[in-house]
Short mmCIF file of C-alpha atoms in Angstrom, two decimals:
data_model
loop_
_atom_site.label_atom_id
_atom_site.label_comp_id
_atom_site.label_asym_id
_atom_site.label_seq_id
_atom_site.Cartn_x
_atom_site.Cartn_y
_atom_site.Cartn_z
CA MET A 24 0.00 0.00 0.00
CA ARG A 25 1.39 3.38 -0.90
CA MET A 26 1.87 6.18 1.53
CA GLN A 27 0.16 9.38 0.63
CA CYS A 28 2.36 12.37 0.17
CA LEU A 29 2.26 14.46 3.30
CA ASP A 30 1.53 18.00 2.29
CA THR A 31 1.68 19.45 5.75
CA LYS A 32 4.97 20.53 7.11
CA PHE A 33 4.95 20.18 10.80
CA PHE A 34 7.42 20.71 13.54
CA THR A 35 6.83 19.19 16.89
CA SER A 36 8.73 19.91 20.03
CA SER A 37 7.63 16.66 21.59
CA THR A 38 8.96 13.32 20.54
CA SER A 39 5.70 12.28 18.92
CA LEU A 40 6.37 11.51 15.31
CA ALA A 41 3.90 10.95 12.51
CA PRO A 42 3.42 7.21 12.21
CA ILE A 43 4.11 5.37 8.97
CA GLN A 44 2.99 2.01 7.73
CA LEU A 45 5.39 -0.89 7.49
CA PRO A 46 6.28 -2.07 4.01
CA SER A 47 4.67 -5.34 2.98
CA ARG A 48 6.74 -8.32 1.94
CA MET A 49 6.62 -7.00 -1.60
CA GLU A 50 7.83 -3.51 -0.85
CA THR A 51 11.02 -1.77 0.05
CA HIS A 52 11.12 1.65 1.66
CA LEU A 53 13.95 4.09 1.26
CA TRP A 54 14.27 7.28 3.29
CA TYR A 55 16.93 9.89 2.72
CA VAL A 56 18.08 13.16 4.22
CA ILE A 57 20.12 15.81 2.48
CA PRO A 58 22.39 17.32 5.14
CA ASN A 59 22.46 20.70 3.40
CA GLU A 60 18.71 20.95 3.96
CA VAL A 61 19.13 20.64 7.71
CA LYS A 62 20.51 23.93 8.95
CA SER A 63 18.74 24.62 12.20
CA GLU A 64 20.97 24.10 15.19
CA GLN A 65 17.84 23.75 17.29
CA LEU A 66 16.77 20.84 15.12
CA LEU A 67 20.20 19.24 15.30
CA ASN A 68 20.10 19.48 19.07
CA LYS A 69 16.68 17.81 19.04
CA TYR A 70 18.23 14.97 17.07
CA LEU A 71 21.04 14.78 19.57
CA GLU A 72 18.51 14.18 22.33
CA PHE A 73 17.46 10.97 20.58
CA LEU A 74 20.87 9.42 20.96
CA PRO A 75 22.13 7.48 23.94
CA LYS A 76 25.46 8.48 25.41
CA SER A 77 27.52 6.00 23.43
CA GLU A 78 26.11 7.20 20.11
CA LYS A 79 26.60 10.83 21.08
CA GLU A 80 30.21 10.05 21.87
CA ARG A 81 30.67 8.39 18.53
CA VAL A 82 29.16 11.37 16.72
CA PHE A 83 31.53 13.75 18.46
CA SER A 84 34.52 11.53 17.84
CA MET A 85 34.16 12.32 14.15
CA ARG A 86 36.75 14.76 12.98
CA GLY A 87 35.11 17.94 11.79
CA ASP A 88 31.72 19.61 11.74
CA GLU A 89 30.44 18.09 8.53
CA LEU A 90 31.38 14.54 9.52
CA GLN A 91 29.75 15.03 12.91
CA LYS A 92 26.59 16.34 11.32
CA GLY A 93 26.48 13.40 8.90
CA ALA A 94 26.94 10.91 11.70
CA LEU A 95 24.23 12.60 13.75
CA LEU A 96 21.79 12.63 10.85
CA ALA A 97 22.41 8.96 10.19
CA ARG A 98 21.52 8.02 13.77
CA ALA A 99 18.58 10.43 13.88
CA LEU A 100 17.22 9.08 10.60
CA VAL A 101 17.37 5.45 11.61
CA ARG A 102 15.95 6.06 15.09
CA THR A 103 13.07 8.29 14.03
CA THR A 104 12.20 6.14 11.03
CA ILE A 105 12.07 2.88 12.98
CA ALA A 106 10.15 4.55 15.81
CA ARG A 107 7.54 5.80 13.35
CA TYR A 108 6.87 2.28 12.06
CA GLN A 109 5.86 1.03 15.51
CA THR A 110 2.15 0.69 16.21
CA ASN A 111 2.76 1.56 19.84
CA GLN A 112 4.29 4.92 20.65
CA VAL A 113 7.97 4.23 20.82
CA SER A 114 10.39 7.06 21.35
CA PRO A 115 13.45 7.17 19.10
CA ARG A 116 15.53 7.40 22.26
CA SER A 117 14.26 4.10 23.61
CA LEU A 118 15.34 1.96 20.67
CA LYS A 119 18.25 -0.30 21.37
CA PHE A 120 20.59 -1.55 18.70
CA ARG A 121 23.03 -4.37 18.65
CA LYS A 122 25.19 -6.09 16.08
CA ASN A 123 24.70 -9.59 14.81
CA ILE A 124 27.62 -11.98 15.13
CA HIS A 125 29.12 -10.64 11.93
CA GLY A 126 28.80 -7.03 12.95
CA LYS A 127 25.67 -6.02 11.06
CA PRO A 128 23.57 -3.56 13.06
CA GLU A 129 20.04 -4.60 13.95
CA VAL A 130 17.31 -3.53 16.36
CA ASP A 131 17.31 -5.21 19.74
CA TRP A 132 13.57 -5.79 20.05
CA GLN A 133 13.64 -7.50 23.42
CA GLN A 134 14.25 -4.17 25.06
CA ILE A 135 10.95 -2.75 23.93
CA GLU A 136 7.89 -3.65 25.94
CA ASP A 137 4.74 -4.78 24.16
CA TRP A 138 6.47 -4.89 20.84
CA HIS A 139 5.77 -7.74 18.47
CA PRO A 140 8.46 -7.41 15.89
CA GLN A 141 7.19 -7.76 12.41
CA GLN A 142 10.68 -8.56 11.44
CA LEU A 143 11.64 -5.06 10.50
CA HIS A 144 15.00 -4.95 8.77
CA PHE A 145 17.00 -1.85 7.99
CA ASN A 146 20.31 -0.76 6.56
CA ILE A 147 22.00 2.63 6.41
CA SER A 148 24.46 4.21 4.05
CA HIS A 149 25.71 7.73 3.82
CA THR A 150 28.06 10.03 1.99
CA GLU A 151 29.04 13.60 2.82
CA SER A 152 25.98 14.85 1.02
CA LEU A 153 23.25 12.28 1.56
CA VAL A 154 22.11 9.94 4.33
CA ALA A 155 19.85 7.02 3.46
CA CYS A 156 18.00 4.29 5.32
CA GLY A 157 16.34 1.32 3.67
CA VAL A 158 13.58 -0.65 5.41
CA THR A 159 12.00 -4.00 4.67
CA THR A 160 9.99 -6.58 6.54
CA HIS A 161 10.50 -10.35 6.49
CA ASN A 162 13.81 -10.23 4.67
CA PRO A 163 17.16 -8.54 5.22
CA ILE A 164 18.14 -5.50 3.22
CA GLY A 165 21.43 -3.94 2.22
CA ILE A 166 21.88 -0.50 0.68
CA ASP A 167 24.84 1.49 -0.50
CA ILE A 168 25.01 4.99 -1.89
CA GLU A 169 27.84 6.82 -3.59
CA GLU A 170 28.15 10.27 -5.09
CA LYS A 171 27.84 10.00 -8.86
CA GLU A 172 30.98 12.06 -9.29
CA ARG A 173 33.05 9.91 -6.93
CA LYS A 174 36.57 9.34 -8.16
CA ILE A 175 38.98 6.80 -6.79
CA LYS A 176 42.70 7.29 -6.29
CA HIS A 177 43.75 4.12 -8.06
CA SER A 178 43.11 3.32 -11.67
CA ILE A 179 39.81 1.54 -12.16
CA SER A 180 41.55 -1.31 -13.86
CA SER A 181 44.00 -1.95 -11.02
CA PHE A 182 41.26 -1.58 -8.41
CA ALA A 183 38.96 -3.98 -10.21
CA LYS A 184 41.75 -6.51 -10.70
CA ARG A 185 42.45 -6.40 -6.99
CA TYR A 186 38.88 -6.62 -5.70
CA PHE A 187 36.37 -7.59 -8.36
CA SER A 188 35.63 -10.89 -10.07
CA GLN A 189 37.18 -11.80 -13.38
CA GLN A 190 33.96 -11.28 -15.32
CA GLU A 191 33.52 -7.88 -13.78
CA VAL A 192 37.09 -6.91 -14.63
CA GLN A 193 36.47 -7.98 -18.22
CA LEU A 194 33.25 -6.00 -18.40
CA LEU A 195 34.83 -2.83 -17.06
CA SER A 196 37.91 -3.11 -19.24
CA SER A 197 35.69 -3.42 -22.31
CA ILE A 198 34.40 0.12 -21.76
CA SER A 199 36.57 2.53 -23.71
CA ASP A 200 35.14 5.85 -22.55
CA PRO A 201 36.87 6.59 -19.22
CA GLU A 202 33.95 8.57 -17.83
CA ILE A 203 31.43 5.85 -18.61
CA GLN A 204 33.84 3.30 -17.23
CA ARG A 205 34.09 5.32 -14.02
CA GLN A 206 30.30 5.53 -13.73
CA GLU A 207 29.87 1.81 -14.31
CA PHE A 208 32.57 1.14 -11.75
CA ILE A 209 30.79 3.20 -9.11
CA LYS A 210 27.47 1.53 -9.88
CA LEU A 211 29.05 -1.89 -9.63
CA TRP A 212 30.72 -0.97 -6.35
CA THR A 213 27.42 0.12 -4.80
CA LEU A 214 25.70 -3.07 -5.97
CA LYS A 215 28.43 -5.27 -4.55
CA GLU A 216 28.41 -3.35 -1.27
CA ALA A 217 24.62 -3.53 -1.03
CA TYR A 218 24.74 -7.30 -1.57
CA VAL A 219 27.40 -7.86 1.08
CA LYS A 220 25.51 -5.64 3.52
CA ALA A 221 22.27 -7.51 2.82
CA LEU A 222 24.02 -10.80 3.50
CA GLY A 223 25.22 -9.31 6.76
CA ARG A 224 28.31 -11.46 6.97
CA GLY A 225 30.81 -8.64 6.72
CA PHE A 226 33.37 -7.84 4.08
CA SER A 227 35.30 -11.03 4.72
CA GLY A 228 32.18 -13.21 4.86
CA SER A 229 31.50 -12.50 1.23
CA PRO A 230 34.70 -11.34 -0.42
CA PHE A 231 34.07 -9.23 -3.48
CA LYS A 232 36.07 -11.52 -5.72
CA THR A 233 33.81 -14.48 -5.00
CA PHE A 234 30.71 -13.18 -6.72
CA THR A 235 29.74 -11.42 -9.94
CA ILE A 236 26.95 -8.91 -10.34
CA ARG A 237 25.74 -8.09 -13.82
CA SER A 238 22.75 -7.00 -15.85
CA VAL A 239 20.79 -9.47 -17.86
CA ALA A 240 17.81 -9.08 -20.14
CA ALA A 241 14.70 -9.18 -17.97
CA SER A 242 12.90 -12.47 -17.71
CA LYS A 243 9.21 -12.21 -18.39
CA GLU A 244 8.09 -12.96 -14.87
CA GLY A 245 10.57 -10.48 -13.50
CA ILE A 246 9.16 -7.37 -15.10
CA HIS A 247 6.88 -5.20 -13.04
CA LEU A 248 5.33 -1.94 -14.02
CA SER A 249 7.22 0.83 -12.45
CA GLU A 250 6.23 4.44 -11.97
CA SER A 251 9.38 5.79 -13.49
CA SER A 252 9.13 6.64 -17.12
CA SER A 253 12.29 5.01 -18.25
CA SER A 254 13.23 1.88 -16.41
CA GLU A 255 15.49 -0.31 -18.41
CA ASN A 256 14.18 -3.77 -19.05
CA SER A 257 17.05 -5.46 -17.39
CA ASP A 258 17.51 -7.45 -14.25
CA ILE A 259 20.52 -7.25 -12.06
CA VAL A 260 21.65 -10.63 -10.87
CA VAL A 261 24.35 -12.00 -8.64
CA GLU A 262 26.22 -15.20 -9.25
CA SER A 263 28.39 -16.84 -6.68
CA LEU A 264 31.68 -18.16 -7.93
CA GLU A 265 32.13 -20.41 -4.97
CA ASP A 266 29.18 -22.10 -3.49
CA SER A 267 26.40 -22.88 -5.91
CA ALA A 268 24.16 -23.58 -2.92
CA ASN A 269 24.24 -19.89 -2.14
CA HIS A 270 20.75 -19.44 -3.57
CA THR A 271 21.91 -16.27 -5.23
CA GLY A 272 18.78 -16.32 -7.35
CA ASP A 273 16.75 -15.19 -4.36
CA TRP A 274 18.42 -11.79 -4.22
CA ARG A 275 16.88 -8.82 -5.95
CA PHE A 276 18.57 -5.56 -6.81
CA ALA A 277 17.49 -2.06 -7.65
CA LEU A 278 19.86 0.61 -8.86
CA LEU A 279 18.73 4.22 -8.75
CA GLU A 280 19.95 7.69 -9.42
CA LEU A 281 18.93 9.46 -6.26
CA ALA A 282 18.38 13.20 -5.81
CA GLY A 283 20.30 13.81 -9.01
CA SER A 284 23.55 13.34 -7.17
CA HIS A 285 23.94 9.76 -6.07
CA TYR A 286 23.80 6.18 -7.21
CA ALA A 287 21.86 4.03 -4.76
CA ALA A 288 21.91 0.26 -4.80
CA ILE A 289 19.34 -1.69 -2.85
CA CYS A 290 19.46 -5.44 -2.31
CA SER A 291 16.91 -7.64 -0.63
CA LYS A 292 15.04 -10.89 -1.15
CA ASN A 293 11.69 -9.17 -1.25
CA HIS A 294 9.96 -9.85 -4.49
CA PRO A 295 8.73 -7.97 -6.32
CA MET A 296 10.84 -5.18 -4.92
CA LYS A 297 8.48 -2.29 -5.23
CA MET A 298 10.46 0.73 -4.08
CA SER A 299 8.91 3.66 -2.28
CA VAL A 300 11.26 6.55 -1.69
CA TRP A 301 10.90 9.56 0.56
CA ARG A 302 13.08 12.61 1.00
CA THR A 303 12.74 13.57 4.62
CA ILE A 304 13.81 15.93 7.37
CA PRO A 305 13.01 14.09 10.60
CA LEU A 306 10.48 15.95 12.75
CA VAL A 307 9.84 18.39 9.95
CA GLU A 308 8.65 16.96 6.68
CA ASP A 309 8.38 13.97 4.37
CA GLU A 310 8.15 14.14 0.63
CA TYR A 311 7.26 11.06 -1.37
CA VAL A 312 9.60 11.25 -4.35
CA SER A 313 9.09 7.98 -6.22
CA GLY A 314 8.11 8.76 -9.76
CA THR A 315 9.82 12.14 -9.70
CA ASP A 316 13.20 13.21 -11.02
CA SER A 317 14.67 12.48 -7.62
CA VAL A 318 14.39 8.77 -8.24
CA ILE A 319 15.49 7.46 -11.62
CA ALA A 320 15.73 3.75 -12.20
CA VAL A 321 19.05 2.76 -13.65
CA GLY A 322 18.42 -0.96 -13.62
CA GLY A 323 16.89 -3.84 -11.81
CA LEU A 324 13.43 -4.33 -10.44
CA MET A 325 11.45 -1.38 -9.30
CA MET B 6 27.79 17.15 26.97
CA ALA B 7 28.76 18.59 23.68
CA THR B 8 26.08 20.39 21.73
CA PHE B 9 25.79 22.07 18.39
CA THR B 10 26.32 25.80 18.46
CA ALA B 11 25.87 28.32 15.74
CA SER B 12 29.53 28.71 14.98
CA SER B 13 31.00 25.31 15.59
CA LEU B 14 30.44 21.87 16.91
CA SER B 15 32.11 21.21 20.23
CA PHE B 16 34.40 18.29 20.20
CA THR B 17 34.91 16.02 23.14
CA SER B 18 38.08 14.07 22.85
CA LEU B 19 37.76 10.71 24.48
CA SER B 20 40.88 8.89 23.52
CA ILE B 21 44.04 8.98 25.54
CA SER B 22 47.21 8.32 23.67
CA LEU B 23 50.70 7.88 24.96
CA ASP B 24 53.33 9.85 23.15
CA GLN B 25 55.27 7.51 20.97
CA ASN B 26 58.65 8.88 22.03
CA LYS B 27 58.04 8.63 25.72
CA GLY B 28 56.23 6.06 27.75
CA LEU B 29 57.09 2.53 28.40
CA ALA B 30 56.26 0.73 25.25
CA ARG B 31 58.44 0.48 22.20
CA GLY B 32 55.50 1.16 19.99
CA SER B 33 52.52 3.18 21.04
CA VAL B 34 49.74 1.88 23.15
CA SER B 35 46.38 3.45 22.71
CA LEU B 36 43.77 3.40 25.44
CA PRO B 37 40.40 4.40 24.15
CA ALA B 38 37.93 5.44 26.82
CA LYS B 39 35.52 2.84 25.57
CA ALA B 40 36.74 -0.44 26.91
CA LYS B 41 38.78 -2.62 24.69
CA SER B 42 40.04 -5.74 26.30
CA PHE B 43 43.78 -5.95 26.63
CA GLY B 44 43.86 -9.36 28.24
CA ALA B 45 46.85 -9.80 30.46
CA LEU B 46 48.22 -6.34 29.90
CA THR B 47 48.26 -4.31 33.07
CA LEU B 48 49.96 -1.01 33.72
CA ARG B 49 51.84 -0.53 36.95
CA SER B 50 53.25 2.68 38.24
CA ALA B 51 56.71 1.29 38.97
CA PRO B 52 59.24 1.51 36.19
CA MET B 53 59.07 -1.58 34.13
CA ARG B 54 59.79 -2.95 30.76
CA PHE B 55 57.20 -4.64 28.74
CA ARG B 56 56.92 -5.27 25.11
CA VAL B 57 53.57 -5.13 23.42
CA SER B 58 53.73 -7.88 20.90
CA CYS B 59 53.18 -6.85 17.31
CA ALA B 60 53.53 -3.15 18.13
CA ALA B 61 54.64 -1.40 15.00
CA LYS B 62 57.65 0.83 14.57
CA PRO B 63 56.93 4.54 14.62
CA GLU B 64 58.16 4.79 11.02
CA THR B 65 55.49 2.32 9.91
CA VAL B 66 52.80 4.22 11.75
CA GLU B 67 54.04 7.42 10.15
CA LYS B 68 53.90 5.90 6.68
CA VAL B 69 50.35 4.68 7.29
CA CYS B 70 49.36 8.17 8.44
CA GLU B 71 50.75 9.57 5.17
CA ILE B 72 48.82 7.09 3.07
CA VAL B 73 45.61 7.75 4.98
CA LYS B 74 46.00 11.51 4.70
CA LYS B 75 46.58 11.20 0.98
CA GLN B 76 43.63 8.87 0.40
CA LEU B 77 41.23 11.04 2.37
CA ALA B 78 42.71 14.28 1.00
CA LEU B 79 43.13 15.62 4.51
CA PRO B 80 44.73 19.01 5.03
CA ALA B 81 48.41 18.68 5.98
CA THR B 82 47.63 20.20 9.36
CA THR B 83 45.27 17.36 10.31
CA GLU B 84 46.56 15.42 13.28
CA VAL B 85 46.67 11.78 12.39
CA SER B 86 48.27 9.33 14.79
CA GLY B 87 48.22 5.70 15.81
CA ASP B 88 44.85 5.78 17.47
CA SER B 89 43.14 7.75 14.74
CA LYS B 90 40.12 5.82 13.53
CA PHE B 91 39.62 5.64 9.79
CA ALA B 92 35.88 6.09 10.16
CA ALA B 93 36.32 9.15 12.38
CA LEU B 94 38.55 10.71 9.74
CA GLY B 95 35.74 10.28 7.25
CA ALA B 96 36.82 7.10 5.49
CA ASP B 97 33.95 5.13 4.03
CA SER B 98 34.23 1.53 2.83
CA LEU B 99 35.59 2.53 -0.57
CA ASP B 100 38.27 4.69 1.08
CA THR B 101 39.20 1.90 3.47
CA VAL B 102 39.58 -0.58 0.66
CA GLU B 103 41.75 1.92 -1.25
CA ILE B 104 43.83 2.52 1.85
CA VAL B 105 44.43 -1.22 2.19
CA MET B 106 45.41 -1.34 -1.47
CA GLY B 107 47.77 1.58 -0.91
CA LEU B 108 49.37 -0.21 2.02
CA GLU B 109 49.79 -3.38 -0.01
CA GLU B 110 51.57 -1.43 -2.72
CA GLU B 111 53.74 0.54 -0.32
CA PHE B 112 54.86 -2.41 1.77
CA GLY B 113 54.70 -5.20 -0.80
CA ILE B 114 52.25 -7.26 1.20
CA SER B 115 48.94 -8.95 0.58
CA VAL B 116 46.09 -8.34 3.01
CA GLU B 117 43.37 -10.96 3.40
CA GLU B 118 39.77 -9.80 3.69
CA GLU B 119 39.52 -11.18 7.22
CA SER B 120 42.45 -9.03 8.30
CA ALA B 121 41.28 -5.97 6.38
CA GLN B 122 37.98 -6.12 8.20
CA THR B 123 39.67 -5.81 11.58
CA ILE B 124 41.54 -2.61 10.73
CA ALA B 125 39.85 0.29 12.48
CA THR B 126 42.77 2.55 13.37
CA VAL B 127 46.10 3.60 11.94
CA GLN B 128 47.76 1.50 14.63
CA ASP B 129 45.81 -1.59 13.59
CA ALA B 130 47.02 -1.13 10.03
CA ALA B 131 50.63 -0.58 11.08
CA ASP B 132 50.62 -3.64 13.34
CA LEU B 133 49.18 -5.78 10.58
CA ILE B 134 51.76 -4.52 8.12
CA GLU B 135 54.62 -5.43 10.43
CA LYS B 136 53.13 -8.85 11.06
CA LEU B 137 52.83 -9.47 7.34
CA CYS B 138 56.30 -8.12 6.70
CA GLU B 139 57.75 -10.45 9.33
CA LYS B 140 56.05 -13.37 7.63
CA LYS B 141 57.72 -12.47 4.38
CA GLU B 142 61.19 -12.74 5.90
#
């Protein structure tokens, strides 16, 4: 079920936040904040109040104002978003997080009274200029975002040879235009990161060299009508080079151009992966942006 | 507690670091305020000698700092030392992976994914480098 666009801007000084409906098994939600849109120090201090001491300390251990702000927004986004999905009033402050045995962050539901977890899964990614949080139910999710203009220090060819699979190296080296090669590299990086984060086994649990991600022509049952005007009819698939029992066919990917400035890769098992995307400023406003220029499908299922 | 002010963000420094040229250890020992288990390592006030195993040479730490500064395009004035955390300096996963690659090239070593995942600070990287360099010999 789709969320209606909230036309009202509201600012509340209490911690009551407008509730939102959990995504179904066939949906994926993506929320993002643009740090440049959050200027009010009063608002930033409100966000700070949502964090427990340990998270505050981590925010302030970041070196420099912009990094601190980014870290704060990431915590504020995940806490307010998850709190809003609860049917009972849960304050963002009261949420407890822990890491699974491989280090992937997850909500510690036991600490919340009266809460029946509908298996809410989340994953965060952020750059200097955008903070994003993906949410699913029933299945894990991994997301990764990168600035479209991101350049790496090494040559793409040497980087790919070091970290990517052979097929991926071949694909990248077949691209003669350096700018297009760079773009494809960044897209591939975000997809690989999103996959590893969805698996939740850490960088070493799923080394980049051991799997290939690529686009294939869409299979008939895989196509779903999307709201964006120009989604390419291609699927993004992952193939494991090691263990064929990895059930890699279960994983779905979406690749988006987000807010005109970023590539965003989303990976989950939810199928079909109908994406709903909101630009948000926690406590202030939400804007449903799916179907607008802020969300352009680059590939994969929408 | 630190708060956001109009002009700047207050910074609370929580890590205590021993100067590399003084102190008791040959390398540097970092003691973050958040507990990290050091096992049998205890500090006593009496003069003593102890060697922290796998502690890297200051030159190695310095080299790592250089590589990190270059990768993250940090201003030359930025203080980077053994207990500097990559994440706190603004390194994301792509930066970290490039830093590891830079270290491999600089020191002629090969870093396994399992090891790369454990690197959180400059000191971690330097210690790993020395361990891998020792293995080569």
